[in-house]
PDB file of C-alpha atoms in Angstrom:
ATOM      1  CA  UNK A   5       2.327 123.366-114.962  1.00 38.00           C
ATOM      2  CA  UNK A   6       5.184 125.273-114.117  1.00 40.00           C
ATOM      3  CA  UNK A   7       6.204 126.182-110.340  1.00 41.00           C
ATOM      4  CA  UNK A   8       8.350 128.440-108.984  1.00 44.00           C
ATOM      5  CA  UNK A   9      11.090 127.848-105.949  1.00 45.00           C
ATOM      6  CA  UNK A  10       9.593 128.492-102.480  1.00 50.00           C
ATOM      7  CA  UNK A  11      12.537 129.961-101.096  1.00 55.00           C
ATOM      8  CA  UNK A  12      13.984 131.991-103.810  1.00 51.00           C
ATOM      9  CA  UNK A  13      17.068 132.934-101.830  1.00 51.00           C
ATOM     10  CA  UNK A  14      18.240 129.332-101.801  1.00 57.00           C
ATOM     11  CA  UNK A  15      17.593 128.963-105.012  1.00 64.00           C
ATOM     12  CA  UNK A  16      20.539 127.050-107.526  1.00 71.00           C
ATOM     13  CA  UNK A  17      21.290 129.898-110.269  1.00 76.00           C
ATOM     14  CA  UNK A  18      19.889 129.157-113.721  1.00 84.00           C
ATOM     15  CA  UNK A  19      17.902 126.092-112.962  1.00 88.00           C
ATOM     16  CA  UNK A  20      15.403 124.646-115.239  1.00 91.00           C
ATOM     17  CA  UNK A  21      11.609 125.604-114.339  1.00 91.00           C
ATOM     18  CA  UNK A  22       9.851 123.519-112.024  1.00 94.00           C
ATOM     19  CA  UNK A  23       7.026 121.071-113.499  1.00 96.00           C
ATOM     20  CA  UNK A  24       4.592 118.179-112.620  1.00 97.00           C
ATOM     21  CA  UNK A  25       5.733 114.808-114.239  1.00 98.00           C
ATOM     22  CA  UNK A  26       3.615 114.646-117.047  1.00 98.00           C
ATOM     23  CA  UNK A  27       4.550 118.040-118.149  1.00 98.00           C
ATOM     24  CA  UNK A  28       8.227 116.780-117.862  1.00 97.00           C
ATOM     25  CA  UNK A  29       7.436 113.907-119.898  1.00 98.00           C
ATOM     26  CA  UNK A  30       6.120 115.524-122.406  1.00 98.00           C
ATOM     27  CA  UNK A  31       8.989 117.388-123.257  1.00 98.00           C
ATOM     28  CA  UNK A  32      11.414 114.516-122.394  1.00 97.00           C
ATOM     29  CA  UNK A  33       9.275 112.770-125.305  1.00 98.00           C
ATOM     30  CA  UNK A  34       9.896 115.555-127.419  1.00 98.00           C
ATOM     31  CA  UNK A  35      13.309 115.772-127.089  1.00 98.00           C
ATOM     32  CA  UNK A  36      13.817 112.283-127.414  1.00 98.00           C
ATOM     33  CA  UNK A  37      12.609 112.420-131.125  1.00 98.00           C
ATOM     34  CA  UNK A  38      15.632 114.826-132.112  1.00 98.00           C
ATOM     35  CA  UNK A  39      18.127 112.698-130.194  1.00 98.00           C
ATOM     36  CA  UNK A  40      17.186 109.785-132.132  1.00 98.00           C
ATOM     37  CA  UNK A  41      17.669 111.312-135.291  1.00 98.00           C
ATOM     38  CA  UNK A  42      21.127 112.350-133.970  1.00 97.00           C
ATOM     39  CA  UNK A  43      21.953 108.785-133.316  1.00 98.00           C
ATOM     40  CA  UNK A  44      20.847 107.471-136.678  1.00 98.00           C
ATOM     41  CA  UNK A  45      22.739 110.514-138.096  1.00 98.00           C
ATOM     42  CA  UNK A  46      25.900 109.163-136.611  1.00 97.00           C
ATOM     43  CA  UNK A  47      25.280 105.891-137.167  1.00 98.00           C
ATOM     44  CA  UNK A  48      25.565 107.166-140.646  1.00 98.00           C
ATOM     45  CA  UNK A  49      28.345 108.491-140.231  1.00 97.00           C
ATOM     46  CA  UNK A  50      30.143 105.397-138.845  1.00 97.00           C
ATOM     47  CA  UNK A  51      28.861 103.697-141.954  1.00 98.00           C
ATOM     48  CA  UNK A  52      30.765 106.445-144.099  1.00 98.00           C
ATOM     49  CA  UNK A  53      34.029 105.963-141.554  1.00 97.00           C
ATOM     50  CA  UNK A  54      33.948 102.042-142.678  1.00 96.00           C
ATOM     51  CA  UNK A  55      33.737 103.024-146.652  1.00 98.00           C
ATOM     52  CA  UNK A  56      37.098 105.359-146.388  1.00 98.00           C
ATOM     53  CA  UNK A  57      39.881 104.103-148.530  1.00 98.00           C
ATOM     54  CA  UNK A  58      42.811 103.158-146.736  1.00 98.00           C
ATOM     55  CA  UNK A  59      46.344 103.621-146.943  1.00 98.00           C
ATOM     56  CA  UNK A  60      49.458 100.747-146.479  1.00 98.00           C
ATOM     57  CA  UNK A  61      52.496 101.688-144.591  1.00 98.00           C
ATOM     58  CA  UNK A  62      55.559 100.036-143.740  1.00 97.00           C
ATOM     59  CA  UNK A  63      54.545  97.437-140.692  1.00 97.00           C
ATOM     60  CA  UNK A  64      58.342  96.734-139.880  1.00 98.00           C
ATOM     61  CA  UNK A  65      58.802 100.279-138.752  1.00 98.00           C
ATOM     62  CA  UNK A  66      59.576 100.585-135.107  1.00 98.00           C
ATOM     63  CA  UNK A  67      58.366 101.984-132.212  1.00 98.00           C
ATOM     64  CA  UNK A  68      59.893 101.634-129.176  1.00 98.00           C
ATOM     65  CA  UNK A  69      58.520 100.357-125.895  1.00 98.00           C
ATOM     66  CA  UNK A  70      58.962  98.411-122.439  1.00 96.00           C
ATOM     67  CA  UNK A  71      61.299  95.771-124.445  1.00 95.00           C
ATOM     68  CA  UNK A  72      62.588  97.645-126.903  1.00 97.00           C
ATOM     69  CA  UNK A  73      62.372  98.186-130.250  1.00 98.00           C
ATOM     70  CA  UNK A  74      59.673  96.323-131.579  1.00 98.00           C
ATOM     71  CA  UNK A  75      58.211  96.463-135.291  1.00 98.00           C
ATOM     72  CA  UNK A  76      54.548  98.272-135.506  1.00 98.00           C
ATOM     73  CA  UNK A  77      53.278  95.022-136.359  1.00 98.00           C
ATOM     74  CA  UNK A  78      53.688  93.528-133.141  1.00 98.00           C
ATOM     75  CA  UNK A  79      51.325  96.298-131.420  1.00 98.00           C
ATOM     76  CA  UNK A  80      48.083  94.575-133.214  1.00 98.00           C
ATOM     77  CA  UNK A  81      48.759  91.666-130.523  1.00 97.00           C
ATOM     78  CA  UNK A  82      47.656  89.229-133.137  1.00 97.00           C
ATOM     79  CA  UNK A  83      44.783  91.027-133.732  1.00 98.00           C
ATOM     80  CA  UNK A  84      43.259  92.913-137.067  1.00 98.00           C
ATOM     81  CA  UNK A  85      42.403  96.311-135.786  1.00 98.00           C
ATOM     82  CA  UNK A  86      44.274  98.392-134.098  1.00 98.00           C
ATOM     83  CA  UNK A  87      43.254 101.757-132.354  1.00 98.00           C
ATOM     84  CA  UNK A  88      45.781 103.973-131.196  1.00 98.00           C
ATOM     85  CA  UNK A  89      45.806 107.441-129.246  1.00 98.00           C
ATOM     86  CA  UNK A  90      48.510 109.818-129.867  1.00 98.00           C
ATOM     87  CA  UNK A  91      49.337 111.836-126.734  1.00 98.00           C
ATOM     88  CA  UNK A  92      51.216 114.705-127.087  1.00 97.00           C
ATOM     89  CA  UNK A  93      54.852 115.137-125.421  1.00 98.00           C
ATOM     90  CA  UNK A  94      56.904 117.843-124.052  1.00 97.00           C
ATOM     91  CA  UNK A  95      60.630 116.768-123.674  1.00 97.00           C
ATOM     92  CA  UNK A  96      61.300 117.300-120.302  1.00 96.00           C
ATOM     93  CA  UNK A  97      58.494 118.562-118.339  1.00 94.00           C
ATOM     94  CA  UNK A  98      57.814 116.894-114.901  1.00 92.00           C
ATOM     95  CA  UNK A  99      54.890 114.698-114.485  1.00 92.00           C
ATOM     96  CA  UNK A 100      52.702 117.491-113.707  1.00 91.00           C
ATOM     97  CA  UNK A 101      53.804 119.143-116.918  1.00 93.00           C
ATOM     98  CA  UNK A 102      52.635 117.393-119.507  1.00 94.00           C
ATOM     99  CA  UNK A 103      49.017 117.439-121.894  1.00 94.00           C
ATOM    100  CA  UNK A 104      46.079 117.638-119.723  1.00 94.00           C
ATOM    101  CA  UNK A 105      44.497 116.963-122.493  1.00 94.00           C
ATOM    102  CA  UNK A 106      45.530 114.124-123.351  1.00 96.00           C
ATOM    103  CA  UNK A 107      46.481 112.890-119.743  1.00 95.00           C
ATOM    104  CA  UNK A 108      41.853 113.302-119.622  1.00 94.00           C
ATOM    105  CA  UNK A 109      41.547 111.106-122.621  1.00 94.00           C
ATOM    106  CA  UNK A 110      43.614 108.134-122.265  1.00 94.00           C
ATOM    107  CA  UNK A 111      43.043 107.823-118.439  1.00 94.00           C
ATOM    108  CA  UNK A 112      39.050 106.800-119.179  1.00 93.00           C
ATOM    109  CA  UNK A 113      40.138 103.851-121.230  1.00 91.00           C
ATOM    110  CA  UNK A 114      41.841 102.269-118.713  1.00 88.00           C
ATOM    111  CA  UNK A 115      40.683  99.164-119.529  1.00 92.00           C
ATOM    112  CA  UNK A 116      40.661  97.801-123.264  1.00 95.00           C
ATOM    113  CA  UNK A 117      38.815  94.427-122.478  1.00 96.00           C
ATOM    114  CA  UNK A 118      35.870  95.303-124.822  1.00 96.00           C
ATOM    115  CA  UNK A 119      37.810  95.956-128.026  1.00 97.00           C
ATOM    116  CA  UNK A 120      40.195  93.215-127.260  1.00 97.00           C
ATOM    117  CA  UNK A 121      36.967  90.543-127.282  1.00 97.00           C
ATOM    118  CA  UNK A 122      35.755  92.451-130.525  1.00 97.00           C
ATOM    119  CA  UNK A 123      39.368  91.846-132.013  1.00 97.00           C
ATOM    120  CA  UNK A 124      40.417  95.333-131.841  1.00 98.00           C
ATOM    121  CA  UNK A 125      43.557  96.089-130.339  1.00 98.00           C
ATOM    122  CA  UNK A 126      44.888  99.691-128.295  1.00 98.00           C
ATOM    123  CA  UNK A 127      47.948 101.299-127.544  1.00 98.00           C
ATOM    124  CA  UNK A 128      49.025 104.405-126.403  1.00 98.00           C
ATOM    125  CA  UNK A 129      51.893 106.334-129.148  1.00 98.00           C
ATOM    126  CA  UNK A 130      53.672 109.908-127.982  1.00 98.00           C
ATOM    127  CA  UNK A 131      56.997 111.440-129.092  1.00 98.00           C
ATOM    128  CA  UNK A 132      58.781 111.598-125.923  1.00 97.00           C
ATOM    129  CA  UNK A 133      61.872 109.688-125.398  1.00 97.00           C
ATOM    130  CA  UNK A 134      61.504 105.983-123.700  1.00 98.00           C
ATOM    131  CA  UNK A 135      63.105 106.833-120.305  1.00 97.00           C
ATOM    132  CA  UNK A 136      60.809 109.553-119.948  1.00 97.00           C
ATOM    133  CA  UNK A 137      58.037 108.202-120.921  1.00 98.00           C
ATOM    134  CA  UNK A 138      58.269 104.683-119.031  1.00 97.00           C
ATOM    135  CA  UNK A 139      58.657 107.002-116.122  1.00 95.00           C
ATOM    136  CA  UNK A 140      55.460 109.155-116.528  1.00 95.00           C
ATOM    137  CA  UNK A 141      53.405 105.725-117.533  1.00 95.00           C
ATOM    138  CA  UNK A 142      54.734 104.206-113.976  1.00 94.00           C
ATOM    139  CA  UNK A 143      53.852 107.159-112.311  1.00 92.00           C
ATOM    140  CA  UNK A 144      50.283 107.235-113.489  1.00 93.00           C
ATOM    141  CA  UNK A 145      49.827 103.456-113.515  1.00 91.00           C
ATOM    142  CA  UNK A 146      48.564 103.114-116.510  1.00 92.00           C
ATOM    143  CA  UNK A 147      47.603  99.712-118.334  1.00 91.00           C
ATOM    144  CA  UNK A 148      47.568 100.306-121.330  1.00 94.00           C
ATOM    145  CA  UNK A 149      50.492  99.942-123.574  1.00 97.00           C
ATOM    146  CA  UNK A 150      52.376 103.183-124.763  1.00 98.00           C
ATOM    147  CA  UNK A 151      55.621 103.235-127.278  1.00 98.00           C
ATOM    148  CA  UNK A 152      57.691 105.808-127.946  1.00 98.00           C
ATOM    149  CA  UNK A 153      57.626 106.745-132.213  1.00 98.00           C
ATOM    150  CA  UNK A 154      60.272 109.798-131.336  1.00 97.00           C
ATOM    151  CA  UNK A 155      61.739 110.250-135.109  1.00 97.00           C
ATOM    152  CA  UNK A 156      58.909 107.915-137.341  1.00 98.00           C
ATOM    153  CA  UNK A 157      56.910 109.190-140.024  1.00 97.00           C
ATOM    154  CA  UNK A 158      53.191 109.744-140.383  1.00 96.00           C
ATOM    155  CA  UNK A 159      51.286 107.954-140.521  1.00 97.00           C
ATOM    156  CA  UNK A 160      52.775 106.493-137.343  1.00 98.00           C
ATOM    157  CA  UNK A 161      54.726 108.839-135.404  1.00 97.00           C
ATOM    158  CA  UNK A 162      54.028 112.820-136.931  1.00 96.00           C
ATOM    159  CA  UNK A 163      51.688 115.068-135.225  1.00 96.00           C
ATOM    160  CA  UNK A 164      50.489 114.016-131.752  1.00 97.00           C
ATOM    161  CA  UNK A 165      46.734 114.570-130.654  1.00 97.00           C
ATOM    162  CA  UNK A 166      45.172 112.648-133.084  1.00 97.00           C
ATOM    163  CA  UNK A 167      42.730 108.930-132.074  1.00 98.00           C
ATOM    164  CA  UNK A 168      43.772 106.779-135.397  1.00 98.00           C
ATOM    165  CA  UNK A 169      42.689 103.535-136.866  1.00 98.00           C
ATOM    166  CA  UNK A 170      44.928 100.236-138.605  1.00 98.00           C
ATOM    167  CA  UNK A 171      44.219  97.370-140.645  1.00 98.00           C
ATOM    168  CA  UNK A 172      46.074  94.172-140.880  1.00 98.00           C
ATOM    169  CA  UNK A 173      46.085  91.680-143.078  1.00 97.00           C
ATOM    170  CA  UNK A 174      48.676  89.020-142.460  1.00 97.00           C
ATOM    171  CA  UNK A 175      51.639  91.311-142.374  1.00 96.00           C
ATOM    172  CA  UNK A 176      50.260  94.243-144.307  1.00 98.00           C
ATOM    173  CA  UNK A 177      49.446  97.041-142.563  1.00 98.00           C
ATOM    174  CA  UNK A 178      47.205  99.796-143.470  1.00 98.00           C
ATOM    175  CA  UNK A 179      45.666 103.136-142.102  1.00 98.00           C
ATOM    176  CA  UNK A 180      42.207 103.601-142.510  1.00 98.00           C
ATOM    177  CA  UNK A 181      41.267 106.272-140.335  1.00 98.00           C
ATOM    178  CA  UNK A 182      42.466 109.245-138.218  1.00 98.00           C
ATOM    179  CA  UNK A 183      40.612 112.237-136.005  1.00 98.00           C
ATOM    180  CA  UNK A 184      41.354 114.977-133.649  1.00 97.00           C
ATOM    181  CA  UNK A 185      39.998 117.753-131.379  1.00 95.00           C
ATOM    182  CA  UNK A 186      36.673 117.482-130.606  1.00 94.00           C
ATOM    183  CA  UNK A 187      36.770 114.262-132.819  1.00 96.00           C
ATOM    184  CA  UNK A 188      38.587 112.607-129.896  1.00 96.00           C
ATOM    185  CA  UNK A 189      35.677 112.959-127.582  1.00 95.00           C
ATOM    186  CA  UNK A 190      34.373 109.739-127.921  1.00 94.00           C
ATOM    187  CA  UNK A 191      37.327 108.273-125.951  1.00 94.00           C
ATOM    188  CA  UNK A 192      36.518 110.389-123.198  1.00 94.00           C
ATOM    189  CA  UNK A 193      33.027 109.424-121.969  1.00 94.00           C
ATOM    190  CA  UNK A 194      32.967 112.171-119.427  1.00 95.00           C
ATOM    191  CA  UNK A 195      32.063 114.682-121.920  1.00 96.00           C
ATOM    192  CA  UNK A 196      28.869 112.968-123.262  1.00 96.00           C
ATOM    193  CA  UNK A 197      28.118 112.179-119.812  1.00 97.00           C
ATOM    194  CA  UNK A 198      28.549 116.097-119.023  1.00 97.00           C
ATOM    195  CA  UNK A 199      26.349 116.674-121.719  1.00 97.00           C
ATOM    196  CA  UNK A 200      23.419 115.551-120.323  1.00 96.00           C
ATOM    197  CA  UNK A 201      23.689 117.620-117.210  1.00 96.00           C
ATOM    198  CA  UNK A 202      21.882 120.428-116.417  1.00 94.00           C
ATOM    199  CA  UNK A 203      24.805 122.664-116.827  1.00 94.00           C
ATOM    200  CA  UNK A 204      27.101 120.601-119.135  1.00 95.00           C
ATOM    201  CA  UNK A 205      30.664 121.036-119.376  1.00 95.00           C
ATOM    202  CA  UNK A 206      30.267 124.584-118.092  1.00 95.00           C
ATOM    203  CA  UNK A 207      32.362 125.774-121.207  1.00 96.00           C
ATOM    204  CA  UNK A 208      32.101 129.382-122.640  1.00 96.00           C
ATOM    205  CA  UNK A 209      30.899 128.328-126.049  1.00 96.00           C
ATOM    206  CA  UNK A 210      27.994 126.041-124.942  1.00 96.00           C
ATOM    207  CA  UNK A 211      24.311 127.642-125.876  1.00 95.00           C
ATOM    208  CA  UNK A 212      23.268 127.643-122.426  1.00 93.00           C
ATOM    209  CA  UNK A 213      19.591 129.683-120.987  1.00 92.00           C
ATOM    210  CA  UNK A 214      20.072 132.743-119.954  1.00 90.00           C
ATOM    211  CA  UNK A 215      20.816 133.028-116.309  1.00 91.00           C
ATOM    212  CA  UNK A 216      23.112 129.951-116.281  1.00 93.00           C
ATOM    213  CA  UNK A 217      25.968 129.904-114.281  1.00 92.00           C
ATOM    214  CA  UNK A 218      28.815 131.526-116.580  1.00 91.00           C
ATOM    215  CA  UNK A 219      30.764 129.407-118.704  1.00 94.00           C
ATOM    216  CA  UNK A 220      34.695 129.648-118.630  1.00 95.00           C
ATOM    217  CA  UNK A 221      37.370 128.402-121.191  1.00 94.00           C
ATOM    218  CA  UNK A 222      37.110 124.962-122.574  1.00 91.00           C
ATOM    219  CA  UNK A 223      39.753 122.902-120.386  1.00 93.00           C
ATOM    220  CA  UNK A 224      39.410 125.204-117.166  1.00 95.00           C
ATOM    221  CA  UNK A 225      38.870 121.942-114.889  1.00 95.00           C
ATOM    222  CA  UNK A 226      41.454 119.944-117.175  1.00 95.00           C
ATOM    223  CA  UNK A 227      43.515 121.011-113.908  1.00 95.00           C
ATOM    224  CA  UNK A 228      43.568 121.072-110.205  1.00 94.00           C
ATOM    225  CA  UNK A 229      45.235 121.776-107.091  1.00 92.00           C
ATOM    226  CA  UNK A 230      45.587 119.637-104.324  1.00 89.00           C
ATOM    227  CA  UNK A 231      42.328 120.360-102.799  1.00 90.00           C
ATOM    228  CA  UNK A 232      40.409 119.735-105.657  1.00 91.00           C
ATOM    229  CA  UNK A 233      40.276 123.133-107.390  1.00 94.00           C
ATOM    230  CA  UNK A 234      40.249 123.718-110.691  1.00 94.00           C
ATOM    231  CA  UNK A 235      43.398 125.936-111.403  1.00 94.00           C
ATOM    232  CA  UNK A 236      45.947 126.850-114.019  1.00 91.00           C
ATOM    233  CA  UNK A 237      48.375 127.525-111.475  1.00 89.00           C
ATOM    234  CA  UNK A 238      52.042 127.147-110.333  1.00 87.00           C
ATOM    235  CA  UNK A 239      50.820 124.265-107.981  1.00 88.00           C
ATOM    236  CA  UNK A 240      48.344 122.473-110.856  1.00 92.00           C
ATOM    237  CA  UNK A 241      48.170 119.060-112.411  1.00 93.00           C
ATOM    238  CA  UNK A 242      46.129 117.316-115.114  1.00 94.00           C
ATOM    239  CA  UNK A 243      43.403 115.919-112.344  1.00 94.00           C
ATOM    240  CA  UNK A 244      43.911 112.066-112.835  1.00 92.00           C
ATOM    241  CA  UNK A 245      47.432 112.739-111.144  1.00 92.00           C
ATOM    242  CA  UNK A 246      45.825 113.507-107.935  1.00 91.00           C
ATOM    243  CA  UNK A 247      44.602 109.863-107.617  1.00 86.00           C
ATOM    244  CA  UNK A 248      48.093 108.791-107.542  1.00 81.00           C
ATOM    245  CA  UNK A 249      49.370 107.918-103.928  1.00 74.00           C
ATOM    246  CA  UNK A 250      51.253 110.130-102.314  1.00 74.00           C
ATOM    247  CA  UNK A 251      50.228 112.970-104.484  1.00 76.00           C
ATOM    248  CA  UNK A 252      51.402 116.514-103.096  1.00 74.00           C
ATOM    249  CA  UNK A 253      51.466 120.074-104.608  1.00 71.00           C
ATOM    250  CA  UNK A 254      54.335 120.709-106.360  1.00 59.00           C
ATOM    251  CA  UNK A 255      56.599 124.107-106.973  1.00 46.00           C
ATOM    252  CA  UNK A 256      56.580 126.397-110.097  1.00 42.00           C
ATOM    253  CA  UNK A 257      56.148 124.558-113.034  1.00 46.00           C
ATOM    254  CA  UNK A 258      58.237 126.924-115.147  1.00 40.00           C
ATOM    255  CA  UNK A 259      58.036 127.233-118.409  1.00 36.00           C
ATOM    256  CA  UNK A 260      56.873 123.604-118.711  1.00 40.00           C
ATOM    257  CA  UNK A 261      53.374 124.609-116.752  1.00 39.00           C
ATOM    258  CA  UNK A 262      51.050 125.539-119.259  1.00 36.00           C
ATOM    259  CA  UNK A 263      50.240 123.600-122.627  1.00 33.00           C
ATOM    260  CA  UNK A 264      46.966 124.421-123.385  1.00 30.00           C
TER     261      UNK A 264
END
């Protein structure tokens, strides 16, 4: 049974019809059986991810971080796997300046603690100089350890962006597997968690009912001003950098202020 709002004029815009539990059941059961076959889809796919070749590389190549230079060895901590996230870098930029983008993906994995027990190790690898980048990673308190690879080769260092996978064994090292775009999602559980909203990310190029509130460009909320609104503006910042104490709005950005 479907139902219809009693006051119309208070009414959320594009909301999903009205129904009696069963009725919502019933479709929730439904539904269910396609997002099962999604999971065992990419459960499948992980299986294909695990039977990619691999490729060695030079472990005694370094990367620079809080000590120094240190050989890319060292960042598997003694551990086999290693998962890195390459955040991009603009040479620089002020705080508010750099990737949202990135800046939204490695702030939700604060915390590595559940690949560490499984034996897999993380760091955080970007282009930008040390003293830069030792400031930004102070000034967003991050946990997580980041190394500068300004000047190494792929598969290392090269194009920023991507979520990328290593092998070791003993002191070989080996790449096995590498992603970007949309294929860096998984690191950021707020999408999937968006996902299952009624409105979901609120992005332009989501199939959305007709009468849904319009969707706007994909990273419009990447960025906020101090009161909390989204905004590609001269007085914006990736939104994890208003948790920081102290945080106020900040002048013109210049030619620094928009990466998208």
């Amino acid at each position: 049974m479907t139902t219809t709002s009693r006051n119309p004029a208070t009414a959320l815009p594009g909301r999903p019809p009205i129904v009696d539990l069963a009725t919502w059941q019933a479709a929730r059961d439904e539904l269910l059986v396609r997002e099962k076959a999604h999971t065992r889809a990419g459960d499948a796919l992980a299986a294909a991810r695990r039977r990619l070749p691999m490729v060695e590389l030079d472990g005694t190549v370094e990367v620079v971080g809080p000590d120094g230079p240190v050989p890319f060895l060292d960042l598997f901590q003694g551990r086999d796997e290693l998962l890195v996230y390459k955040h991009m870098w603009y040479d620089g930029a002020p705080h508010q300046g750099q990737c949202e983008g990135c800046t939204m993906t490695t702030w939700q994995l604060r915390d590595a603690v559940y690949l560490n027990a499984r034996g897999v190790s993380f760091a955080v690898l970007t282009t930008g100089r040390w003293d830069e980048v030792a400031a930004y990673v102070e000034f967003m308190g991050y946990t997580q350890p980041w190394y500068s690879v300004r000047g190494v080769a792929e598969p290392v260092g090269g194009e920023m962006g991507h979520l990328t996978c290593f092998l070791r064994d003993g002191d070989r090292v080996f790449l096995t597997y590498s992603t970007t775009g949309r294929g860096n999602e998984p690191v950021a559980a707020s999408f999937g968690l968006l996902d299952r909203t009624p409105y979901g990310r609120g992005e332009a190029w989501e199939d959305t009912p007709e009468g849904w509130p319009e969707g706007r460009h994909a990273c419009w909320y990447w960025r906020a001003d101090a009161d909390g609104n989204a905004t590609w503006g001269p007085t914006s910042r990736p939104v994890p950098q208003w948790t920081r104490p102290g945080a106020t709005p900040v002048e013109t950005l210049g030619r620094h202020g928009d990466h998208s």
